[in-house]
XYZ file of C-alpha atoms in Angstrom:
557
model
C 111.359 87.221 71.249
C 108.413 88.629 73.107
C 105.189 86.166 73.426
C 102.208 87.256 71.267
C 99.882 83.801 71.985
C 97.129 85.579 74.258
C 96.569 89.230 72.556
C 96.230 87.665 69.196
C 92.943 85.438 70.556
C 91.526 88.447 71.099
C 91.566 89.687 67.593
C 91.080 86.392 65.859
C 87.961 85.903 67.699
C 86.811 89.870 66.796
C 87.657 88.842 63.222
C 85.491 85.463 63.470
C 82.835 87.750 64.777
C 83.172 90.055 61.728
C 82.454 87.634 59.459
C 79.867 86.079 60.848
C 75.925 86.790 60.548
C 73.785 88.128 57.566
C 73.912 87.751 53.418
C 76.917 86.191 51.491
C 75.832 88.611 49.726
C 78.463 91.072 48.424
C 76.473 93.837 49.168
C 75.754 93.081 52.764
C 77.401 95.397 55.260
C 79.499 94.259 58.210
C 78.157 93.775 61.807
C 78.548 96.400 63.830
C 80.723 95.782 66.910
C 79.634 97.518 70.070
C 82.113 99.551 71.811
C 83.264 98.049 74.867
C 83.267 100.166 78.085
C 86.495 100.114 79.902
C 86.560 100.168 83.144
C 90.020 101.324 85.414
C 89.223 99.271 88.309
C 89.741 95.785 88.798
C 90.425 96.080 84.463
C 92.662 93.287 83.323
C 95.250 93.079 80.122
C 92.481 91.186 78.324
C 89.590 93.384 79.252
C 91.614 96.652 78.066
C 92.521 94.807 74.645
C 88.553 94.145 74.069
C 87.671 97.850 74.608
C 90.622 98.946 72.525
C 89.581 96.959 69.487
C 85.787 97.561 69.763
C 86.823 101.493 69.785
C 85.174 101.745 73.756
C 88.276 103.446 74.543
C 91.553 105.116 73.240
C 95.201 104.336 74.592
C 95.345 107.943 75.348
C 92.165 108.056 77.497
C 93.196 104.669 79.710
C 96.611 106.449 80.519
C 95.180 109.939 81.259
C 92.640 108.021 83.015
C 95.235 106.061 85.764
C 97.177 109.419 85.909
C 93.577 110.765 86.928
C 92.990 108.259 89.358
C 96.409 108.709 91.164
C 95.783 112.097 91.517
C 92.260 111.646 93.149
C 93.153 109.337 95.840
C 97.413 109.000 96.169
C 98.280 112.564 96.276
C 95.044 114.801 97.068
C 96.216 116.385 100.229
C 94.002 114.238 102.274
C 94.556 112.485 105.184
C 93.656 109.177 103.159
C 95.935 109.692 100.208
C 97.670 106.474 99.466
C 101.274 107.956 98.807
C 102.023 104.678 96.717
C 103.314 106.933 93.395
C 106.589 108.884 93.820
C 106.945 110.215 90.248
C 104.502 110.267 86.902
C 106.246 109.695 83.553
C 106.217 112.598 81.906
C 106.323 110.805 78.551
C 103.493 108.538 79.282
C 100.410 110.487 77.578
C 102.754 110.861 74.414
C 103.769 107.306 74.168
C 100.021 106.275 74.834
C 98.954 109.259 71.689
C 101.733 107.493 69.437
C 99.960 103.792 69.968
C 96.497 105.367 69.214
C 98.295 107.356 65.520
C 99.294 104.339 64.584
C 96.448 101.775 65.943
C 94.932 101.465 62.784
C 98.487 99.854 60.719
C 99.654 98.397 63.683
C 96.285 96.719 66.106
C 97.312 95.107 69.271
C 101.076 94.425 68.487
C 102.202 92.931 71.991
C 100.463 91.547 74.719
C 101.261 94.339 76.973
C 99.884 96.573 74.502
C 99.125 99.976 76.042
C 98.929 98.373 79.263
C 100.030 101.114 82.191
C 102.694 99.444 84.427
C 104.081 101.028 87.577
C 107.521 99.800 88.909
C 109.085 99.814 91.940
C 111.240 102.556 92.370
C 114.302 100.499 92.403
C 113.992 99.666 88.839
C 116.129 102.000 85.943
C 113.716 103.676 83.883
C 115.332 106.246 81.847
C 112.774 108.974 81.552
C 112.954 108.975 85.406
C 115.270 109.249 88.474
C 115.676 105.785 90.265
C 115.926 106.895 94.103
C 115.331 103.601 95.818
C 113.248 105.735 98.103
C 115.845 108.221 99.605
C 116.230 111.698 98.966
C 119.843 111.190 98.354
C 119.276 109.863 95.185
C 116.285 111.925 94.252
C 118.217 113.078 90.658
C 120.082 109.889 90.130
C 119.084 109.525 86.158
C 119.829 106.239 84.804
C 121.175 106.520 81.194
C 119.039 103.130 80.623
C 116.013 101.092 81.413
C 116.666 98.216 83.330
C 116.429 94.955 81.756
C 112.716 93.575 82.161
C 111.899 97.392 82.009
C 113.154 97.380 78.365
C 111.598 93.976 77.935
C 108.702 95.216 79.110
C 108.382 97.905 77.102
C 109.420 95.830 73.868
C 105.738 94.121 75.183
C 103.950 96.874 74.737
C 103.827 98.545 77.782
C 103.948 101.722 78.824
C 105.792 102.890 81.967
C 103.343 105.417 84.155
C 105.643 106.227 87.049
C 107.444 104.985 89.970
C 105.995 103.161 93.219
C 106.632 104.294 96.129
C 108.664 101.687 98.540
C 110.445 101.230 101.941
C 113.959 102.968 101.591
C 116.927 100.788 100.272
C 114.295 98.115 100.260
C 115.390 97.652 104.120
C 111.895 96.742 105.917
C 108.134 95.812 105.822
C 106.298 99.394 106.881
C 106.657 100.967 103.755
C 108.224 104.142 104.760
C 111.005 106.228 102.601
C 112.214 109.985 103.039
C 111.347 110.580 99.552
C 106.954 110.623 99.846
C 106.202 109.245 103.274
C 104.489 106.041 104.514
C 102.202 104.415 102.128
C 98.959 103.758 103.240
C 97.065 100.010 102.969
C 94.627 100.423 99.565
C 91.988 98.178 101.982
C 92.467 100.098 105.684
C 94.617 103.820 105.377
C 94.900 103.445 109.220
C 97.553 100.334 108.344
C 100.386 99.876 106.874
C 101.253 98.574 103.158
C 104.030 96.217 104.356
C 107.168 96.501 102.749
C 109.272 96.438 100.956
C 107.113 97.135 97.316
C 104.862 98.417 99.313
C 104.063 101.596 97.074
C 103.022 99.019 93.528
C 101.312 97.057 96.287
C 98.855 99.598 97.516
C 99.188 101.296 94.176
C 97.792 98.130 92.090
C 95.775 96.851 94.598
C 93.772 100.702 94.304
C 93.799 100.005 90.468
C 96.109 103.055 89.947
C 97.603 101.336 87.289
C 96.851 97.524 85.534
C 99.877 95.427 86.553
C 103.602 96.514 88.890
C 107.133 95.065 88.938
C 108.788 94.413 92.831
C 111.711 93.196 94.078
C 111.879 90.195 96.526
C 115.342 90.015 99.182
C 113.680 88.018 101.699
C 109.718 88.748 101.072
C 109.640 92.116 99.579
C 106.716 91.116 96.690
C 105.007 88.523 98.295
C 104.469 90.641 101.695
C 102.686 93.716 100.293
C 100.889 91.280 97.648
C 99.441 89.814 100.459
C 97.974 92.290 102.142
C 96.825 94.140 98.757
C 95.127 90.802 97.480
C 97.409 90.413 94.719
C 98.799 88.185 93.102
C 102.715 88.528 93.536
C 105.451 86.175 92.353
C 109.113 85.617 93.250
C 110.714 84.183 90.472
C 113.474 81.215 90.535
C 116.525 83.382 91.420
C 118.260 83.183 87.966
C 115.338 83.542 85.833
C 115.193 87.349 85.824
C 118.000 89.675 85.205
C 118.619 92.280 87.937
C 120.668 94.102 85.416
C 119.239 97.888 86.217
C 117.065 96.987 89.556
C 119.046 98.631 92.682
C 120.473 95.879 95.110
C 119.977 95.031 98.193
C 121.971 91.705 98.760
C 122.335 90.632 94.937
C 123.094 87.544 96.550
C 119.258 86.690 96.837
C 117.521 89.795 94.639
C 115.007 89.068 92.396
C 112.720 91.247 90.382
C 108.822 89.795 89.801
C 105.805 91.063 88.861
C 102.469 92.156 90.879
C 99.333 91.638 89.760
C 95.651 91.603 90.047
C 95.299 88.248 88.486
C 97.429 85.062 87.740
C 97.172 85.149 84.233
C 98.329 89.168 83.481
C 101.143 88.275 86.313
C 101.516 85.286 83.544
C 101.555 87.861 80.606
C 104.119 89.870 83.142
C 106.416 86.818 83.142
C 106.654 86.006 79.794
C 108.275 89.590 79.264
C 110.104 90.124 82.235
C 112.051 86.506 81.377
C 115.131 85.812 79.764
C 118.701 85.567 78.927
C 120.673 88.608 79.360
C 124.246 89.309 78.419
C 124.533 91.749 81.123
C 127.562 91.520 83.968
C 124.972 92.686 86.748
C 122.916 89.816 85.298
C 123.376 87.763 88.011
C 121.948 84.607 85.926
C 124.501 82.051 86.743
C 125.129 78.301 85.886
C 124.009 76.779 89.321
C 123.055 77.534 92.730
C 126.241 78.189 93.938
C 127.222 81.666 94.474
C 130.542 81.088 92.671
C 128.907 79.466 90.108
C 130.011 81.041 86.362
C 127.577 83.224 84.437
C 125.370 81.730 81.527
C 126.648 83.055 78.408
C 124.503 82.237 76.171
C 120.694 82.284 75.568
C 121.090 78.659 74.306
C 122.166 77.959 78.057
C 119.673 79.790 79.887
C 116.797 78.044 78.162
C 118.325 74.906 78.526
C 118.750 75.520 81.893
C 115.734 76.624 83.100
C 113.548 75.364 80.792
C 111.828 78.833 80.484
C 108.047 77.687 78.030
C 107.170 79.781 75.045
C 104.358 81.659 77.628
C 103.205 81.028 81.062
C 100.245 81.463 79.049
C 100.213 77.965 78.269
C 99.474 77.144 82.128
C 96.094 79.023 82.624
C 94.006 76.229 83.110
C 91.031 76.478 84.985
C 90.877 73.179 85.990
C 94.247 73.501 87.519
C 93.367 72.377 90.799
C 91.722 68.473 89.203
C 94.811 66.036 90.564
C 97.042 68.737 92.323
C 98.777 67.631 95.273
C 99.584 70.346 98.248
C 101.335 69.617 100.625
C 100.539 71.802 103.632
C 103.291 73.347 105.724
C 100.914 72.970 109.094
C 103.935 74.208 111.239
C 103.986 77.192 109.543
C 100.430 78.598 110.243
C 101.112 80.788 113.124
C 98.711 81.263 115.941
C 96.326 83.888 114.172
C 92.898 82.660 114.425
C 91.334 85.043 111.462
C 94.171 83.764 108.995
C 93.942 80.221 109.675
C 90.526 80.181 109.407
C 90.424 82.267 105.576
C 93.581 79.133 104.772
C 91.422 76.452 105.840
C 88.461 77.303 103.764
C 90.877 77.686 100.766
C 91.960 74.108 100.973
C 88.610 72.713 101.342
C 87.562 74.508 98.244
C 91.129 73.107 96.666
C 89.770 69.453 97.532
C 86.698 70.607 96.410
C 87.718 71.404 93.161
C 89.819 67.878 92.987
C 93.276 68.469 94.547
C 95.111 66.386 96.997
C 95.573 68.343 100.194
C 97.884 66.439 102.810
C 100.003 67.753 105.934
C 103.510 67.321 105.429
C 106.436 68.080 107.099
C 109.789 69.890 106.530
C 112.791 68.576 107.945
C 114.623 70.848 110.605
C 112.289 73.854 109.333
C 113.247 75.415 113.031
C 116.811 75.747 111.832
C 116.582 76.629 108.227
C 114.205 79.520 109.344
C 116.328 80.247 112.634
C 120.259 79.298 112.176
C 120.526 81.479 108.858
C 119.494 85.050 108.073
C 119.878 87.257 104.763
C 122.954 88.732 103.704
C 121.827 91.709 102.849
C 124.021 93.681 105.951
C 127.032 92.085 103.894
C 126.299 92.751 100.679
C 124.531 95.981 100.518
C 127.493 98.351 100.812
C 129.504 96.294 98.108
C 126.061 96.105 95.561
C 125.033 99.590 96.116
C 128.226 101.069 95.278
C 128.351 98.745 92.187
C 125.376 99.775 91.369
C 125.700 103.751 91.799
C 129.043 103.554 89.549
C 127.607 102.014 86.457
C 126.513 104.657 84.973
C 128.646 107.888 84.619
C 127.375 110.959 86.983
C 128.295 113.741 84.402
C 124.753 114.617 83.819
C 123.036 113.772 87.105
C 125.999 114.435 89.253
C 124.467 111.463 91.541
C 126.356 110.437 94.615
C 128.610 107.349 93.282
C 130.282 106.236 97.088
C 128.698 105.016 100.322
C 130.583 107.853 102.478
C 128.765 110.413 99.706
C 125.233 108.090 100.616
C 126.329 108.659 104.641
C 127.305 112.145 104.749
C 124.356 113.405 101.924
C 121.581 112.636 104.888
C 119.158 112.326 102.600
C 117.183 109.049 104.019
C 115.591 108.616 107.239
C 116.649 109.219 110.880
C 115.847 105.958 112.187
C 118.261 104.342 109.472
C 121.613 106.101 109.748
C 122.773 103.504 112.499
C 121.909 100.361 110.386
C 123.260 102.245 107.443
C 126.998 103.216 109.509
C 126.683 98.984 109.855
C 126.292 98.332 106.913
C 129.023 100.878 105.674
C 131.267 99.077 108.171
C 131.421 95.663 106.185
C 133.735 95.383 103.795
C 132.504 92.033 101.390
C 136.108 92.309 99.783
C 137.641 92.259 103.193
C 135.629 89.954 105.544
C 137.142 89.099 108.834
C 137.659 85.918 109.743
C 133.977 86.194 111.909
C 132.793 87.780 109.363
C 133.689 85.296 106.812
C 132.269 82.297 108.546
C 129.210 84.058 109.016
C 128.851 84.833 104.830
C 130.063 81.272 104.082
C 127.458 79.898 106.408
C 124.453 81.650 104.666
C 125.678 81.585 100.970
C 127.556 78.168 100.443
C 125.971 76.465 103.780
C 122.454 77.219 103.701
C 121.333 76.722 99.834
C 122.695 72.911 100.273
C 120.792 72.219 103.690
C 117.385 74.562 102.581
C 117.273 73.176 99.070
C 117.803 69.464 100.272
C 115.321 69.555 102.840
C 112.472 71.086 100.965
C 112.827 68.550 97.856
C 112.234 65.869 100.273
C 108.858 67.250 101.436
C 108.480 67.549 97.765
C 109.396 64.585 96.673
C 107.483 63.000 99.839
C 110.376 61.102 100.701
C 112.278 60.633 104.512
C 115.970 61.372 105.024
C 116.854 58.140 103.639
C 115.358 58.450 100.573
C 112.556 56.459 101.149
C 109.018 57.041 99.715
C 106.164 58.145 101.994
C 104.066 58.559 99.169
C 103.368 60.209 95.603
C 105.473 63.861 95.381
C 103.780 66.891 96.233
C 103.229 69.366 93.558
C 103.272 72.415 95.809
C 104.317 73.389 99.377
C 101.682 75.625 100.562
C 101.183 77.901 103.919
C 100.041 81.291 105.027
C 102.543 84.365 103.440
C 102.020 85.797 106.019
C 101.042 84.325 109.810
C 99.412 87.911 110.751
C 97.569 90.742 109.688
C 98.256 93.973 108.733
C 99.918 96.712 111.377
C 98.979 99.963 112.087
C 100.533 102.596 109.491
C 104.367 103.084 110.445
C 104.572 99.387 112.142
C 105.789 96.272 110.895
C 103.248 93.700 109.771
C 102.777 90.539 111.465
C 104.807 88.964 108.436
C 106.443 85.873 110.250
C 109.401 84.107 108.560
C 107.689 81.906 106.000
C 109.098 84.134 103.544
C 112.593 83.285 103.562
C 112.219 79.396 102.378
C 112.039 80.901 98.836
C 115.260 83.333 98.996
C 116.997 80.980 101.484
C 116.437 77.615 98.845
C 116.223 79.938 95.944
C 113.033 78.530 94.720
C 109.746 80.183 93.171
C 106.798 80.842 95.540
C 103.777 82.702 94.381
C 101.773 84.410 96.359
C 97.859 84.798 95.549
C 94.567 85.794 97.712
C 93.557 82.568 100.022
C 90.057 84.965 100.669
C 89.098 87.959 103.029
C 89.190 88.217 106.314
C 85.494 89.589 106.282
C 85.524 89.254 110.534
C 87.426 92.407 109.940
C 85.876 96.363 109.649
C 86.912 96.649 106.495
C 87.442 93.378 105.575
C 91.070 92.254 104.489
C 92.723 90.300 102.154
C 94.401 87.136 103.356
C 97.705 85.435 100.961
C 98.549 82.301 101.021
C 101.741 81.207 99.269
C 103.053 78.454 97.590
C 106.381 77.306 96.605
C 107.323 75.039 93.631
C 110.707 72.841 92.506
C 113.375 75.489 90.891
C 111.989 76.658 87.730
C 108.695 75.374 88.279
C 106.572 78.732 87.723
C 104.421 77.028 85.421
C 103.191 74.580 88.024
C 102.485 77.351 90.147
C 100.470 79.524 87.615
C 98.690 76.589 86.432
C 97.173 75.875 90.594
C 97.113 79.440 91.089
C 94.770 80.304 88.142
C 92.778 77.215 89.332
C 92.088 77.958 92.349
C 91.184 82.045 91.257
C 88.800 80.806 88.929
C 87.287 78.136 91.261
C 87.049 80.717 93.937
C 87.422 84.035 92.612
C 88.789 85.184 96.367
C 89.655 88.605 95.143
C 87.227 91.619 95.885
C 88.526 94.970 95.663
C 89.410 97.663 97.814
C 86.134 100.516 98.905
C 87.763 103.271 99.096
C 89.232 103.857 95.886
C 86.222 103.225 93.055
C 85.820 104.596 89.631
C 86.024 108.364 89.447
């Protein structure tokens, strides 16, 4: 059942304010309540719920509105469009007219009400082709949303379009054959990183409210970084990837994007819970031959998934935290270390516990293993392609159809003959230690290692003091690259896929040394199922600090 806690505030406390002021009188006339002005950039959930109920602005007008706004500065012609948005939902302005017809019977009626949300386009949405980025599967139609799309929708939301992304999710420079390179929302001479890199620039510009990414091996928290969002990967079996095209389903997750913690909170209360789905991927345990949950009883029980993240917007969130910093992971950028440091002195400031603390053998978790997704992709994608009939959109439905179609980039068709060459039903024996190593090997040694620096305890078990709430460390240990590059990303994303763990990405502050200045992430990464935690220090530390400022370049029309 979808969350309603937060919307309804808003109208109880428009109803207080109703009734308040003037005569008991019978005959006394209601206060009037002042329209309030929306605004599209920087505008929250909460501030587009206020203006909707004081009649500042219609349902219709916010979604025309974004669709305006992507047309002025992603696909103007210019040398500066952003090329974030591959496709506008044709439906959109209907849907949005429908919610306004009946606004009057039905008020706010979800907490994503009429809120414009722009998914990767890896995610099934059914009044649009799913293409992954590639021009091979430019008319691949979807007969259904995906999961957390429909969830989404059951929220209140309304689907704009599709982002924009690197193709088959393979990199960090944002390019696909389908619209281009996307362009960074802060700098258009850099990159967007990769591989949501379209919702990244796209939200960051405030073309639409709120965005869904996937996350293989830092695929949210990369572009969230460097569009000062707010981006989290989820605990590996807490979304469904039922309708979200793979990469290595082995470690795919889907996760919202925001502009703030608490709509990315409003984002996870929808995109959460049990599915029944066999591309679910929600299984009992860790292991990768673990069974499937198969109930809903089950999946709450087993990850403990709260009524709403809602719950954990605190803004004193930070009073009695304990961080432990990851000081080995900090790179040897001068510009991002100094933006991290003055975040944790403004976390002590505001009454957390900030220690150093290390991670056991951190060389080798982040240099003996590496993602499966060369293994997995050909077996997934294929998987993928053939669960839906191709009657109507005739889409390509085997990997030799992908390989001989063309229809992706150049640079790509050697890592894609690879991949093809990899047969996950039919390992070799090389092969087959390799797999083993990185899905039954690695979760054991990752996971054990970083619940000791959480726990704060030695090899032996011993205590070296109270547990740590929070690992925390730069997402990324570099800056953004120049537009068709890689980003200076590092491999501090891969303890979260690689442990299968939550980590949350938010802005640490800007890099205002910088012409234009530019958002630096910092990420943190929390016991399994532990998204709460991380909200909860998250919104405390956005509230004490507020390190968010918005891109120039794209400001209200």
């Amino acid at each position: 059942m979808i969350k309603t806690r937060l919307f309804a505030v808003t109208a109880l406390s428009l109803a207080v304010l109703a009734g308040c002021g003037g005569s008991s009188s019978g005959d006394s006339a209601p206060p009037v309540v002042e329209p309030v002005p929306f605004s599209y950039v920087e505008a929250t959930v909460s501030s587009l719920h206020t203006s909707l109920e004081t009649g500042g602005v219609t349902c219709e007008e916010v979604i025309q509105g974004y669709i305006d706004r992507i047309h002025a500065y992603d696909d103007d012609g210019t040398e500066t469009e952003l090329r974030s948005v591959v496709n506008i939902n044709p439906d959109a302005l209907f849907e949005a007219r429908e919610k306004d017809l009946n606004f009057e019977v039905t008020g706010i009626d979800g907490p994503l009400y009429c809120v414009p949300v722009l998914p990767k386009d890896n995610f099934n949405t059914k009044q649009m082709p799913t293409t992954g980025g590639a021009i091979a599967f430019q008319y691949n139609r979807p007969l259904e949303d995906a999961y957390t799309i429909r969830r989404l929708r059951e929220a209140g939301a309304i689907v704009i379009g599709k982002a924009n992304m690197d193709e088959f999710a393979f990199g960090f420079t944002g390019a696909s054959s389908l619209r281009g390179l996307v362009k960074n929302a802060y700098d258009q001479s850099k990159g967007a990183g990769g591989s949501s890199s379209g919702t990244g620039s796209a939200i960051a510009a405030s073309l639409a409210m709120v965005g869904t990414g996937s996350d293989t091996g830092g695929s949210i928290r990369v572009p969230s970084s460097l569009g000062g969002l707010v981006g989290i990967r989820p605990s590996l079996k807490l979304v469904s990837q039922d309708g979200i095209m793979p990469l290595a389903s082995w470690q795919d997750t889907g996760g919202p994007m925001c502009r703030t913690v608490e709509d990315c909170a409003l984002m996870m209360d929808a995109m959460v819970g049990f599915d029944d789905s066999p591309h679910a991927n929600q299984r009992t345990s860790f292991e990768i031959d673990a069974p499937a949950m198969i109930s809903e009883d089950e999946y709450n029980t087993i990850t403990g998934v709260p009524d709403t993240y809602t719950d954990y917007l605190e803004a004193d969130g930070l009073n009695g935290a304990r961080i432990g910093v990851v000081r080995e992971l900090f790179g040897s950028n001068e510009t991002v270390n100094a933006v991290m440091d003055d975040a944790l002195a403004a976390m002590e400031a505001a009454g957390a516990t900030v220690e150093d603390v290390t991670v056991d053998d951190l060389s080798a978790i982040l240099g003996d293993y590496s993602s499966m997704s060369s293994y997995e992709f050909q077996h997934d994608l294929v998987a993928y392609l053939n669960s839906w009939v191709n009657v109507m959109d005739g889409h390509i439905q085997t990997y030799q159809g992908l390989l001989d179609s063309g229809g992706y980039l150049p640079n790509y068709q050697s890592s894609l003959e690879y991949r093809g060459t990899i047969d996950l039903d039919n390992l070799t024996p090389e092969q087959q230690e390799v797999y083993s190593k990185n899905t039954v090997e690695r979760p054991v040694f990752v996971r054990e290692r970083l619940m000791r620096a959480l726990d704060n305890v030695d090899a032996a078990g011993n205590s070296l003091g109270q547990p740590y709430d929070v690992l925390l460390y730069p997402t990324m240990t570099g800056l953004a690259g120049d537009l068709g590059g890689s980003p200076s990303a590092g491999s501090n994303n891969r303890l979260s896929p690689f442990s299968q763990f939550p980590a949350l990405t938010l802005p640490a502050g800007m890099a205002t040394n910088l012409d234009p200045a530019q958002p630096i992430g910092m990420e943190m990464l929390g016991r399994e199922y532990a998204e709460p935690t991380l909200i909860k220090i998250a919104y405390g530390y956005q509230e004490q600090v507020h390190p968010r400022q918005p891109p120039t370049f794209t400001p209200e029309l």
